[in-house]
Tab-separated table of C-alpha atoms and ligand atoms in Angstrom:
chain	number	residue	atom	x	y	z
V	299	MET	CA	45.853	2.752	-17.410
V	300	THR	CA	46.112	-1.064	-17.580
V	301	GLN	CA	45.210	-1.192	-13.895
V	302	VAL	CA	42.085	0.861	-14.595
V	303	VAL	CA	41.206	-1.388	-17.552
V	304	GLU	CA	41.419	-4.403	-15.240
V	305	GLN	CA	39.390	-2.638	-12.567
V	306	VAL	CA	36.638	-1.821	-15.074
V	307	GLU	CA	36.643	-5.394	-16.402
V	308	CYS	CA	36.205	-6.691	-12.822
V	309	ILE	CA	33.245	-4.354	-12.272
V	310	TYR	CA	31.684	-5.582	-15.510
V	311	GLN	CA	32.155	-9.251	-14.576
V	312	GLU	CA	30.501	-8.561	-11.244
V	313	VAL	CA	27.535	-6.900	-12.987
V	314	VAL	CA	27.144	-9.981	-15.200
V	315	ARG	CA	27.362	-12.303	-12.189
V	316	ARG	CA	24.827	-10.327	-10.144
V	317	ASN	CA	22.334	-9.892	-12.989
V	318	PRO	CA	22.227	-13.271	-14.744
V	319	GLY	CA	20.487	-13.573	-18.100
V	320	GLU	CA	19.959	-9.822	-18.539
V	321	HIS	CA	21.886	-9.582	-21.819
V	322	GLU	CA	20.666	-6.170	-22.932
V	323	PHE	CA	21.592	-4.740	-19.534
V	324	HIS	CA	25.079	-6.272	-19.752
V	325	GLN	CA	25.498	-4.805	-23.238
V	326	ALA	CA	24.502	-1.300	-22.123
V	327	VAL	CA	26.816	-1.435	-19.088
V	328	LYS	CA	29.758	-2.728	-21.120
V	329	GLU	CA	29.516	0.081	-23.657
V	330	VAL	CA	29.511	2.748	-20.945
V	331	LEU	CA	32.281	1.181	-18.856
V	332	GLU	CA	34.624	0.930	-21.834
V	333	SER	CA	34.282	4.688	-22.360
V	334	LEU	CA	35.076	5.481	-18.746
V	335	VAL	CA	38.636	4.173	-18.594
V	336	PRO	CA	40.196	7.573	-19.462
V	337	VAL	CA	37.951	9.383	-16.929
V	338	LEU	CA	38.896	7.056	-14.094
V	339	THR	CA	42.537	7.425	-15.005
V	340	ARG	CA	42.203	11.203	-14.833
V	341	HIS	CA	39.928	11.316	-11.743
V	342	PRO	CA	40.904	8.478	-9.396
V	343	HIS	CA	38.545	9.725	-6.661
V	344	TYR	CA	35.554	8.322	-8.597
V	345	ALA	CA	37.008	4.850	-8.103
V	346	GLU	CA	37.653	5.524	-4.407
V	347	HIS	CA	33.995	6.421	-3.956
V	348	ARG	CA	33.032	3.353	-6.014
V	349	ILE	CA	30.806	5.517	-8.164
V	350	ILE	CA	30.644	3.038	-11.060
V	351	GLU	CA	29.611	0.118	-8.871
V	352	ARG	CA	26.929	2.323	-7.294
V	353	ILE	CA	25.639	3.551	-10.669
V	354	CYS	CA	25.314	-0.035	-11.931
V	355	GLU	CA	23.029	-0.981	-9.041
V	356	PRO	CA	19.518	0.518	-9.305
V	357	GLU	CA	18.402	2.519	-6.276
V	358	ARG	CA	15.095	0.640	-6.290
V	359	GLN	CA	13.306	-1.942	-8.485
V	360	VAL	CA	9.605	-2.655	-8.357
V	361	ILE	CA	8.011	-5.698	-10.013
V	362	PHE	CA	4.269	-6.202	-9.722
V	363	ARG	CA	1.266	-8.160	-10.934
V	364	VAL	CA	-1.097	-6.431	-13.347
V	365	PRO	CA	-4.446	-8.254	-13.491
V	366	TRP	CA	-7.084	-7.009	-15.943
V	367	GLN	CA	-10.096	-8.249	-17.868
V	368	ASP	CA	-10.214	-8.445	-21.664
V	369	ASP	CA	-13.302	-7.731	-23.788
V	370	THR	CA	-14.455	-11.347	-23.612
V	371	GLY	CA	-14.442	-11.198	-19.807
V	372	ARG	CA	-11.340	-13.369	-19.477
V	373	VAL	CA	-8.873	-12.492	-16.739
V	374	GLN	CA	-5.383	-11.624	-17.999
V	375	ILE	CA	-2.215	-11.339	-15.951
V	376	ASN	CA	0.800	-9.292	-16.946
V	377	ARG	CA	3.958	-8.248	-15.166
V	378	GLY	CA	4.715	-4.590	-14.440
V	379	PHE	CA	8.142	-3.063	-13.786
V	380	ARG	CA	9.619	0.210	-12.636
V	381	VAL	CA	13.354	0.467	-12.153
V	382	GLN	CA	14.314	3.650	-10.297
V	383	PHE	CA	17.940	3.706	-11.294
V	384	ASN	CA	19.531	6.944	-10.206
V	385	SER	CA	18.226	10.157	-8.638
V	386	ALA	CA	21.475	12.127	-8.258
V	387	LEU	CA	20.299	14.844	-10.649
V	388	GLY	CA	16.559	14.903	-10.028
V	389	PRO	CA	13.454	12.725	-9.785
V	390	TYR	CA	13.666	9.429	-11.701
V	391	LYS	CA	12.642	10.157	-15.280
V	392	GLY	CA	12.071	7.795	-18.159
V	393	GLY	CA	9.377	6.142	-20.169
V	394	LEU	CA	7.139	3.110	-19.843
V	395	ARG	CA	7.312	0.432	-22.524
V	396	PHE	CA	4.402	-1.925	-23.218
V	397	HIS	CA	5.664	-4.745	-25.429
V	398	PRO	CA	5.668	-8.554	-25.128
V	399	SER	CA	9.492	-8.599	-25.135
V	400	VAL	CA	9.679	-6.583	-21.892
V	401	TYR	CA	11.419	-8.300	-18.967
V	402	LEU	CA	13.684	-7.010	-16.231
V	403	GLY	CA	16.810	-7.016	-18.457
V	404	ILE	CA	15.165	-4.719	-21.019
V	405	VAL	CA	13.869	-2.315	-18.375
V	406	LYS	CA	17.304	-2.205	-16.751
V	407	PHE	CA	19.180	-1.533	-19.975
V	408	LEU	CA	16.755	1.273	-20.769
V	409	GLY	CA	16.930	2.668	-17.229
V	410	PHE	CA	20.723	2.521	-17.203
V	411	GLU	CA	20.994	4.345	-20.540
V	412	GLN	CA	18.450	6.864	-19.333
V	413	ILE	CA	20.717	7.964	-16.448
V	414	PHE	CA	23.398	9.122	-18.881
V	415	LYS	CA	21.016	10.414	-21.534
V	416	ASN	CA	19.187	12.549	-19.003
V	417	ALA	CA	22.454	13.883	-17.608
V	418	VAL	CA	23.639	14.738	-21.125
V	419	THR	CA	20.546	16.937	-21.623
V	420	GLY	CA	21.695	19.198	-18.791
V	421	MET	CA	18.190	19.116	-17.283
V	422	PRO	CA	17.564	18.277	-13.587
V	423	ILE	CA	16.297	14.722	-14.078
V	424	GLY	CA	17.441	11.343	-12.756
V	425	GLY	CA	17.110	8.069	-14.634
V	426	GLY	CA	14.476	5.339	-14.522
V	427	LYS	CA	12.374	3.184	-16.791
V	428	GLY	CA	9.379	0.905	-16.566
V	429	GLY	CA	6.874	-1.061	-18.498
V	430	SER	CA	5.109	-4.329	-18.929
V	431	ASP	CA	5.078	-7.451	-21.098
V	432	PHE	CA	1.530	-6.440	-22.077
V	433	ASP	CA	1.020	-6.540	-25.867
V	434	PRO	CA	-1.203	-3.652	-26.985
V	435	LYS	CA	-1.371	-4.960	-30.590
V	436	GLY	CA	-4.991	-5.603	-31.564
V	437	ARG	CA	-6.405	-4.541	-28.179
V	438	SER	CA	-9.488	-2.326	-28.020
V	439	ASP	CA	-9.495	1.107	-26.362
V	440	GLY	CA	-11.448	-0.438	-23.473
V	441	GLU	CA	-8.832	-3.134	-22.941
V	442	ILE	CA	-6.005	-0.590	-23.083
V	443	MET	CA	-7.837	1.553	-20.520
V	444	ARG	CA	-8.443	-1.324	-18.103
V	445	PHE	CA	-4.841	-2.433	-18.400
V	446	CYS	CA	-3.512	1.106	-17.781
V	447	GLN	CA	-5.812	1.556	-14.780
V	448	SER	CA	-4.660	-1.695	-13.213
V	449	PHE	CA	-0.997	-0.865	-13.944
V	450	MET	CA	-1.337	2.541	-12.279
V	451	THR	CA	-3.264	1.162	-9.303
V	452	GLU	CA	-0.016	-0.458	-8.210
V	453	LEU	CA	2.511	1.990	-9.639
V	454	HIS	CA	0.994	5.207	-8.245
V	455	ARG	CA	2.447	4.685	-4.750
V	456	HIS	CA	5.958	4.818	-6.200
V	457	LEU	CA	5.479	8.009	-8.249
V	458	GLY	CA	5.331	11.745	-7.587
V	459	GLU	CA	6.480	14.940	-9.267
V	460	TYR	CA	9.526	15.047	-6.951
V	461	THR	CA	10.009	11.265	-6.887
V	462	ASP	CA	9.477	9.563	-10.223
V	463	VAL	CA	7.988	10.912	-13.451
V	464	PRO	CA	7.228	8.347	-16.184
V	465	ALA	CA	6.393	9.088	-19.820
V	466	GLY	CA	5.877	7.019	-22.964
V	467	ASP	CA	8.101	4.645	-24.889
V	468	ILE	CA	7.244	1.812	-27.325
V	469	GLY	CA	3.524	1.011	-26.983
V	470	VAL	CA	2.795	3.989	-24.730
V	471	GLY	CA	1.593	7.248	-26.326
V	472	ALA	CA	-0.828	10.048	-25.441
V	473	ARG	CA	-3.803	7.652	-25.199
V	474	GLU	CA	-2.083	5.475	-22.577
V	475	ILE	CA	-0.663	8.495	-20.702
V	476	GLY	CA	-4.246	9.817	-20.516
V	477	PHE	CA	-5.574	6.631	-18.912
V	478	LEU	CA	-2.579	6.458	-16.559
V	479	PHE	CA	-2.914	10.110	-15.515
V	480	GLY	CA	-6.667	9.786	-14.988
V	481	GLN	CA	-6.172	6.830	-12.666
V	482	TYR	CA	-3.309	8.535	-10.778
V	483	LYS	CA	-5.484	11.617	-10.247
V	484	ARG	CA	-8.382	9.530	-9.012
V	485	LEU	CA	-6.291	7.433	-6.619
V	486	THR	CA	-4.365	10.338	-5.091
V	487	ASN	CA	-7.030	13.050	-5.316
V	488	ARG	CA	-4.317	15.355	-6.658
V	489	TYR	CA	-4.096	17.125	-10.010
V	490	GLU	CA	-0.344	16.631	-10.024
V	491	SER	CA	0.407	17.534	-13.636
V	492	ALA	CA	4.164	16.935	-13.525
V	493	VAL	CA	3.841	13.312	-12.366
V	494	LEU	CA	3.697	12.154	-15.995
V	495	THR	CA	4.901	13.730	-19.229
V	496	GLY	CA	3.710	13.269	-22.774
V	497	LYS	CA	0.254	14.435	-21.696
V	498	GLY	CA	-2.290	15.814	-24.162
V	499	PRO	CA	-1.852	19.551	-24.829
V	500	SER	CA	-5.362	20.249	-23.488
V	501	TRP	CA	-4.482	18.897	-20.022
V	502	GLY	CA	-0.931	20.028	-19.292
V	503	GLY	CA	1.092	18.418	-22.073
V	504	ALA	CA	3.862	20.349	-23.780
V	505	LEU	CA	3.482	21.184	-27.443
V	506	VAL	CA	6.308	19.506	-29.403
V	507	ARG	CA	6.586	16.579	-26.927
V	508	ARG	CA	4.989	14.241	-29.495
V	509	GLU	CA	7.406	15.388	-32.191
V	510	ALA	CA	10.419	15.885	-29.931
V	511	THR	CA	12.371	12.626	-30.210
V	512	GLY	CA	12.084	12.538	-34.005
V	513	TYR	CA	12.803	16.251	-34.451
V	514	GLY	CA	15.651	15.982	-31.963
V	515	VAL	CA	17.373	13.156	-33.817
V	516	ALA	CA	17.146	15.124	-37.070
V	517	PHE	CA	18.631	18.194	-35.343
V	518	PHE	CA	21.428	16.093	-33.860
V	519	ILE	CA	22.326	14.556	-37.229
V	520	ASP	CA	22.217	18.033	-38.737
V	521	GLU	CA	24.802	19.142	-36.144
V	522	MET	CA	27.017	16.116	-36.877
V	523	LEU	CA	26.860	16.872	-40.600
V	524	ARG	CA	27.650	20.564	-40.029
V	525	ALA	CA	30.671	19.602	-37.913
V	526	ARG	CA	31.935	17.886	-41.087
V	527	GLY	CA	31.070	20.813	-43.330
V	528	GLN	CA	27.972	19.101	-44.730
V	529	SER	CA	24.182	19.320	-44.454
V	530	PHE	CA	20.990	17.322	-45.102
V	531	GLU	CA	20.544	19.107	-48.428
V	532	GLY	CA	20.112	16.474	-51.150
V	533	LYS	CA	20.898	13.530	-48.857
V	534	THR	CA	19.048	10.225	-49.226
V	535	CYS	CA	17.953	8.907	-45.841
V	536	VAL	CA	16.568	5.658	-44.469
V	537	VAL	CA	14.529	5.725	-41.254
V	538	SER	CA	13.624	2.388	-39.691
V	539	GLY	CA	10.386	2.063	-37.727
V	540	SER	CA	7.140	3.927	-38.298
V	541	GLY	CA	6.160	4.867	-34.753
V	542	ASN	CA	6.211	8.236	-33.124
V	543	VAL	CA	9.989	8.686	-33.350
V	544	ALA	CA	10.258	7.630	-36.996
V	545	VAL	CA	7.308	9.704	-38.236
V	546	TYR	CA	8.642	12.971	-36.813
V	547	ALA	CA	12.222	12.199	-37.813
V	548	VAL	CA	10.926	11.908	-41.394
V	549	GLU	CA	9.037	15.202	-41.043
V	550	LYS	CA	12.055	17.164	-39.804
V	551	ILE	CA	14.555	15.542	-42.184
V	552	HIS	CA	12.323	16.601	-45.083
V	553	GLU	CA	12.162	20.142	-43.684
V	554	LEU	CA	15.956	20.218	-43.395
V	555	GLY	CA	16.373	19.267	-47.050
V	556	GLY	CA	16.932	15.490	-46.847
V	557	LYS	CA	14.830	12.857	-48.605
V	558	VAL	CA	13.668	9.791	-46.656
V	559	VAL	CA	13.128	6.906	-49.071
V	560	ALA	CA	12.342	4.008	-46.735
V	561	CYS	CA	10.674	3.205	-43.418
V	562	SER	CA	9.511	-0.021	-41.776
V	563	ASP	CA	7.595	-1.926	-39.129
V	564	SER	CA	8.271	-5.297	-37.522
V	565	ASP	CA	6.905	-7.123	-40.609
V	566	GLY	CA	8.868	-5.450	-43.396
V	567	PHE	CA	9.837	-2.192	-45.067
V	568	VAL	CA	8.649	0.178	-47.742
V	569	HIS	CA	11.027	1.671	-50.308
V	570	HIS	CA	9.712	4.760	-52.061
V	571	PRO	CA	12.462	6.291	-54.232
V	572	ALA	CA	10.354	9.409	-54.832
V	573	GLY	CA	10.405	10.060	-51.070
V	574	ILE	CA	8.151	8.808	-48.267
V	575	GLU	CA	4.873	10.723	-48.325
V	576	LEU	CA	4.518	12.008	-44.770
V	577	GLU	CA	0.750	12.543	-44.795
V	578	THR	CA	0.159	8.926	-45.855
V	579	LEU	CA	2.516	7.663	-43.170
V	580	LYS	CA	0.818	9.749	-40.476
V	581	ARG	CA	-2.667	8.696	-41.512
V	582	LEU	CA	-1.757	4.991	-41.661
V	583	LYS	CA	0.126	4.883	-38.383
V	584	GLU	CA	-1.426	7.583	-36.201
V	585	VAL	CA	-5.059	7.685	-37.274
V	586	GLU	CA	-5.862	4.264	-38.678
V	587	ARG	CA	-3.224	2.253	-36.727
V	588	ARG	CA	-2.485	0.131	-39.805
V	589	ARG	CA	0.635	-1.724	-41.007
V	590	ILE	CA	3.325	-0.224	-43.234
V	591	ARG	CA	2.556	-2.735	-46.038
V	592	ASP	CA	-0.642	-0.751	-46.742
V	593	TYR	CA	1.482	2.234	-47.857
V	594	VAL	CA	1.953	0.680	-51.315
V	595	GLU	CA	-1.838	0.542	-51.871
V	596	ILE	CA	-1.789	4.346	-51.819
V	597	HIS	CA	1.580	4.757	-53.566
V	598	PRO	CA	1.932	2.048	-56.242
V	599	ASP	CA	5.383	3.399	-57.221
V	600	ALA	CA	6.689	2.253	-53.815
V	601	VAL	CA	7.684	-1.355	-53.092
V	602	TYR	CA	7.039	-3.354	-49.937
V	603	ARG	CA	9.494	-6.064	-48.873
V	604	HIS	CA	8.056	-8.472	-46.375
V	605	GLY	CA	10.726	-9.614	-43.920
V	606	GLY	CA	13.366	-7.623	-45.815
V	607	ARG	CA	16.245	-5.700	-44.278
V	608	ILE	CA	15.802	-1.954	-44.580
V	609	TRP	CA	19.568	-1.353	-44.217
V	610	ASP	CA	20.133	-2.822	-47.696
V	611	VAL	CA	18.532	0.291	-49.191
V	612	PRO	CA	21.439	2.580	-50.224
V	613	CYS	CA	21.498	5.859	-48.291
V	614	ASP	CA	23.705	8.725	-47.118
V	615	VAL	CA	22.111	8.895	-43.676
V	616	ALA	CA	20.670	6.003	-41.632
V	617	VAL	CA	18.310	6.654	-38.736
V	618	PRO	CA	17.374	3.546	-36.731
V	619	CYS	CA	14.124	4.427	-34.914
V	620	ALA	CA	12.604	0.991	-34.241
V	621	THR	CA	14.112	-0.951	-31.336
V	622	GLN	CA	17.238	-2.347	-29.644
V	623	ASN	CA	19.766	-4.358	-31.663
V	624	GLU	CA	17.949	-3.829	-34.979
V	625	LEU	CA	21.203	-2.965	-36.766
V	626	ASP	CA	23.958	-5.601	-36.526
V	627	GLY	CA	27.521	-5.842	-37.836
V	628	ASP	CA	26.411	-7.177	-41.213
V	629	ALA	CA	23.882	-4.392	-41.716
V	630	ALA	CA	26.479	-1.813	-40.647
V	631	ARG	CA	28.976	-3.171	-43.191
V	632	ARG	CA	26.324	-2.965	-45.888
V	633	LEU	CA	25.509	0.650	-44.986
V	634	VAL	CA	29.191	1.611	-45.052
V	635	SER	CA	29.838	-0.125	-48.387
V	636	ASN	CA	26.794	1.679	-49.811
V	637	GLY	CA	28.422	5.009	-48.909
V	638	CYS	CA	26.491	5.911	-45.756
V	639	LEU	CA	28.199	8.839	-44.006
V	640	ALA	CA	26.094	9.426	-40.893
V	641	VAL	CA	23.990	7.374	-38.477
V	642	GLY	CA	21.782	8.927	-35.782
V	643	GLU	CA	19.932	6.687	-33.361
V	644	GLY	CA	16.294	7.539	-32.685
V	645	ALA	CA	15.767	4.245	-30.845
V	646	ASN	CA	17.561	3.143	-27.690
V	647	MET	CA	20.632	0.945	-28.367
V	648	PRO	CA	19.529	-0.020	-31.911
V	649	THR	CA	23.091	-0.797	-33.054
V	650	THR	CA	24.852	-3.921	-31.779
V	651	PRO	CA	28.400	-3.542	-30.356
V	652	GLU	CA	29.775	-5.052	-33.584
V	653	GLY	CA	27.767	-2.564	-35.652
V	654	ILE	CA	29.148	0.359	-33.616
V	655	LYS	CA	32.677	-0.918	-34.199
V	656	VAL	CA	32.068	-1.048	-37.950
V	657	PHE	CA	30.832	2.574	-37.997
V	658	GLN	CA	33.707	3.808	-35.867
V	659	GLU	CA	36.368	2.018	-37.892
V	660	ALA	CA	34.871	3.413	-41.096
V	661	GLY	CA	35.115	6.894	-39.564
V	662	ILE	CA	31.506	7.816	-40.308
V	663	ALA	CA	29.551	10.163	-38.010
V	664	TYR	CA	27.785	7.931	-35.492
V	665	GLY	CA	25.430	9.536	-32.941
V	666	PRO	CA	24.413	7.086	-30.182
V	667	GLY	CA	20.851	7.192	-28.838
V	668	LYS	CA	21.963	8.597	-25.499
V	669	ALA	CA	22.793	11.829	-27.263
V	670	ALA	CA	20.871	11.690	-30.543
V	671	ASN	CA	17.456	10.736	-29.148
V	672	ALA	CA	17.646	12.860	-25.987
V	673	GLY	CA	15.242	15.409	-27.499
V	674	GLY	CA	12.249	13.421	-26.239
V	675	VAL	CA	13.202	13.400	-22.605
V	676	SER	CA	14.490	16.993	-22.842
V	677	THR	CA	11.061	18.116	-23.956
V	678	SER	CA	9.566	16.074	-21.112
V	679	ALA	CA	11.706	18.187	-18.790
V	680	LEU	CA	10.376	21.296	-20.557
V	681	GLU	CA	6.865	19.949	-19.915
V	682	MET	CA	7.715	19.628	-16.209
V	683	GLN	CA	8.950	23.248	-16.217
V	684	GLN	CA	5.702	24.450	-17.750
V	685	ASN	CA	3.627	22.427	-15.278
V	686	ALA	CA	5.625	23.803	-12.330
V	687	SER	CA	4.979	27.380	-13.443
V	688	ARG	CA	1.412	26.619	-14.629
V	689	ASP	CA	2.393	27.960	-18.008
V	690	ALA	CA	2.002	26.777	-21.612
V	691	TRP	CA	4.508	27.736	-24.274
V	692	THR	CA	3.899	28.052	-28.013
V	693	PHE	CA	4.982	25.398	-30.486
V	694	GLU	CA	7.588	27.710	-32.041
V	695	TYR	CA	9.138	28.705	-28.712
V	696	THR	CA	9.312	25.099	-27.502
V	697	GLU	CA	10.811	23.883	-30.760
V	698	ARG	CA	13.444	26.630	-30.596
V	699	LYS	CA	14.342	25.452	-27.093
V	700	LEU	CA	14.577	21.851	-28.308
V	701	ARG	CA	16.852	22.874	-31.159
V	702	GLU	CA	19.139	24.748	-28.722
V	703	ILE	CA	19.244	21.759	-26.378
V	704	MET	CA	20.225	19.366	-29.202
V	705	LYS	CA	22.895	21.792	-30.370
V	706	GLU	CA	24.275	22.000	-26.848
V	707	ILE	CA	24.227	18.201	-26.426
V	708	HIS	CA	26.159	17.884	-29.665
V	709	ARG	CA	28.661	20.541	-28.607
V	710	ALA	CA	29.272	18.927	-25.199
V	711	CYS	CA	29.788	15.423	-26.659
V	712	HIS	CA	31.919	16.672	-29.524
V	713	GLU	CA	34.193	18.805	-27.320
V	714	THR	CA	34.566	16.111	-24.685
V	715	ALA	CA	35.588	13.539	-27.300
V	716	GLU	CA	38.251	15.980	-28.515
V	717	GLU	CA	39.395	16.747	-24.988
V	718	TYR	CA	39.956	13.028	-24.393
V	719	GLY	CA	41.895	12.610	-27.629
V	720	ARG	CA	39.145	10.838	-29.596
V	721	PRO	CA	37.720	13.473	-31.966
V	722	GLY	CA	34.381	12.535	-33.525
V	723	ASP	CA	33.733	9.725	-31.019
V	724	TYR	CA	30.248	10.649	-29.811
V	725	VAL	CA	29.936	7.400	-27.834
V	726	LEU	CA	32.893	8.340	-25.684
V	727	GLY	CA	31.759	11.980	-25.515
V	728	ALA	CA	28.191	11.191	-24.412
V	729	ASN	CA	29.225	8.571	-21.870
V	730	ILE	CA	31.858	10.799	-20.273
V	731	VAL	CA	29.636	13.904	-20.173
V	732	GLY	CA	26.763	11.869	-18.694
V	733	PHE	CA	28.912	10.035	-16.191
V	734	THR	CA	30.761	13.054	-14.801
V	735	ARG	CA	27.516	15.016	-14.389
V	736	VAL	CA	26.038	12.166	-12.324
V	737	ALA	CA	29.247	11.341	-10.444
V	738	GLU	CA	29.766	14.862	-9.072
V	739	PRO	CA	26.524	15.067	-7.012
V	740	MET	CA	26.951	11.435	-5.983
V	741	VAL	CA	30.295	12.293	-4.398
V	742	ALA	CA	28.805	15.436	-2.821
V	743	PHE	CA	25.872	13.557	-1.260
V	744	GLY	CA	28.127	11.124	0.606
V	745	LEU	CA	27.423	7.430	0.851
V	746	ILE	CA	23.689	7.130	0.162
G	69	LIG	N1	11.133	6.916	-23.573
G	69	LIG	C1	11.804	8.106	-23.969
G	69	LIG	C2	13.297	7.895	-23.947
G	69	LIG	O1	13.746	6.827	-24.275
G	69	LIG	C3	11.313	9.352	-23.243
G	69	LIG	C4	11.408	9.350	-21.775
G	69	LIG	C5	10.733	10.574	-21.121
G	69	LIG	O2	10.266	11.454	-21.810
G	69	LIG	O3	10.726	10.571	-19.880
G	69	LIG	O4	14.076	8.764	-23.657
């Protein structure tokens, strides 16, 4: 065991040395590697095949210039990325993020997590991620379209339904996927539906894809609560963010009997003790693309805290759905001392390593993004299935499938944690399930 611990530490140090300055990537690798010590002890052949070292090195990374013209006629230059991390289980699959914070380290942390998340879903999809440092905030539809067209003009040569299938992430929704798909179709002269997911339902998109990540996280938390003999009924919940994931997490939590009392954006948060009014939230964020502070104009009994920390609002269930490292050790301690009993991550890596430690030591149910937010990419895989069979399923049927998938993800992570002597440790469970599912075909394929 100590030898394996040392071996894993060496691999981690080498990752840090080879990928300088990519802190988020280091953080994501460290968390996974720590979970793998018992697997490597039990299955020494993974070390012989150097599976971990191979998984930590992306199969391919593309970085490109994205020139475009804004509405004033000025030329703008952004940087585009696609990291094709691992294709042992299927074509690279993972979203595109358009946000000014995007650099290679962010894309690599997301791509690395995606390998394990996608494996945990049990669907035949590899892991990848992409994006750009383009900031869509305040841009017109015309600017968004020109940017997407330029982005795809370079990216299209690296994609394909059997090669790499992007979708959305922060800053990329159905509007952007539409512009990207239109340009791909024009450049290739192929109506290759399954080259992108998150499409509009009128042109090959799966019903429920928009709702899937948010619904999925609610279903996953529901499973964690059930495993402890509890339910959402009567629980006070706090959901950070107010994007696609947050909005549909709120919707499903309300349907399952919980009450969401706070949500946020990057400026501040709204606390509405009577319960967040979903229709207002949807109208503000989806239709009018406004800020969360405007919520209190419509609901004067709610309060808006500019720059405040949403995790100070007392709750039974916390659902971080905004972005990476939004919940640190301090915030975690506050949640625990306020009596929080479950945390389900709708965002990718929203809890810092210190925050995770706090949750685990307190013994609360903590569902990491890799498992808890896998409903989005699972439904993307369902979209690919429908495209391949030129079929379109109903909302109810697709949602039932999503619910089953989340239940199965929970079962696999829960049982694996028990099998490895760490009951209730979903981090360990998800990492081990994901890793072994990727490692097996990698061994079978030989050294490629
Ligand atoms: N960006 C989402 C995620 O983090 C979805 C990826 C997809 O649907 O391919 O999993």
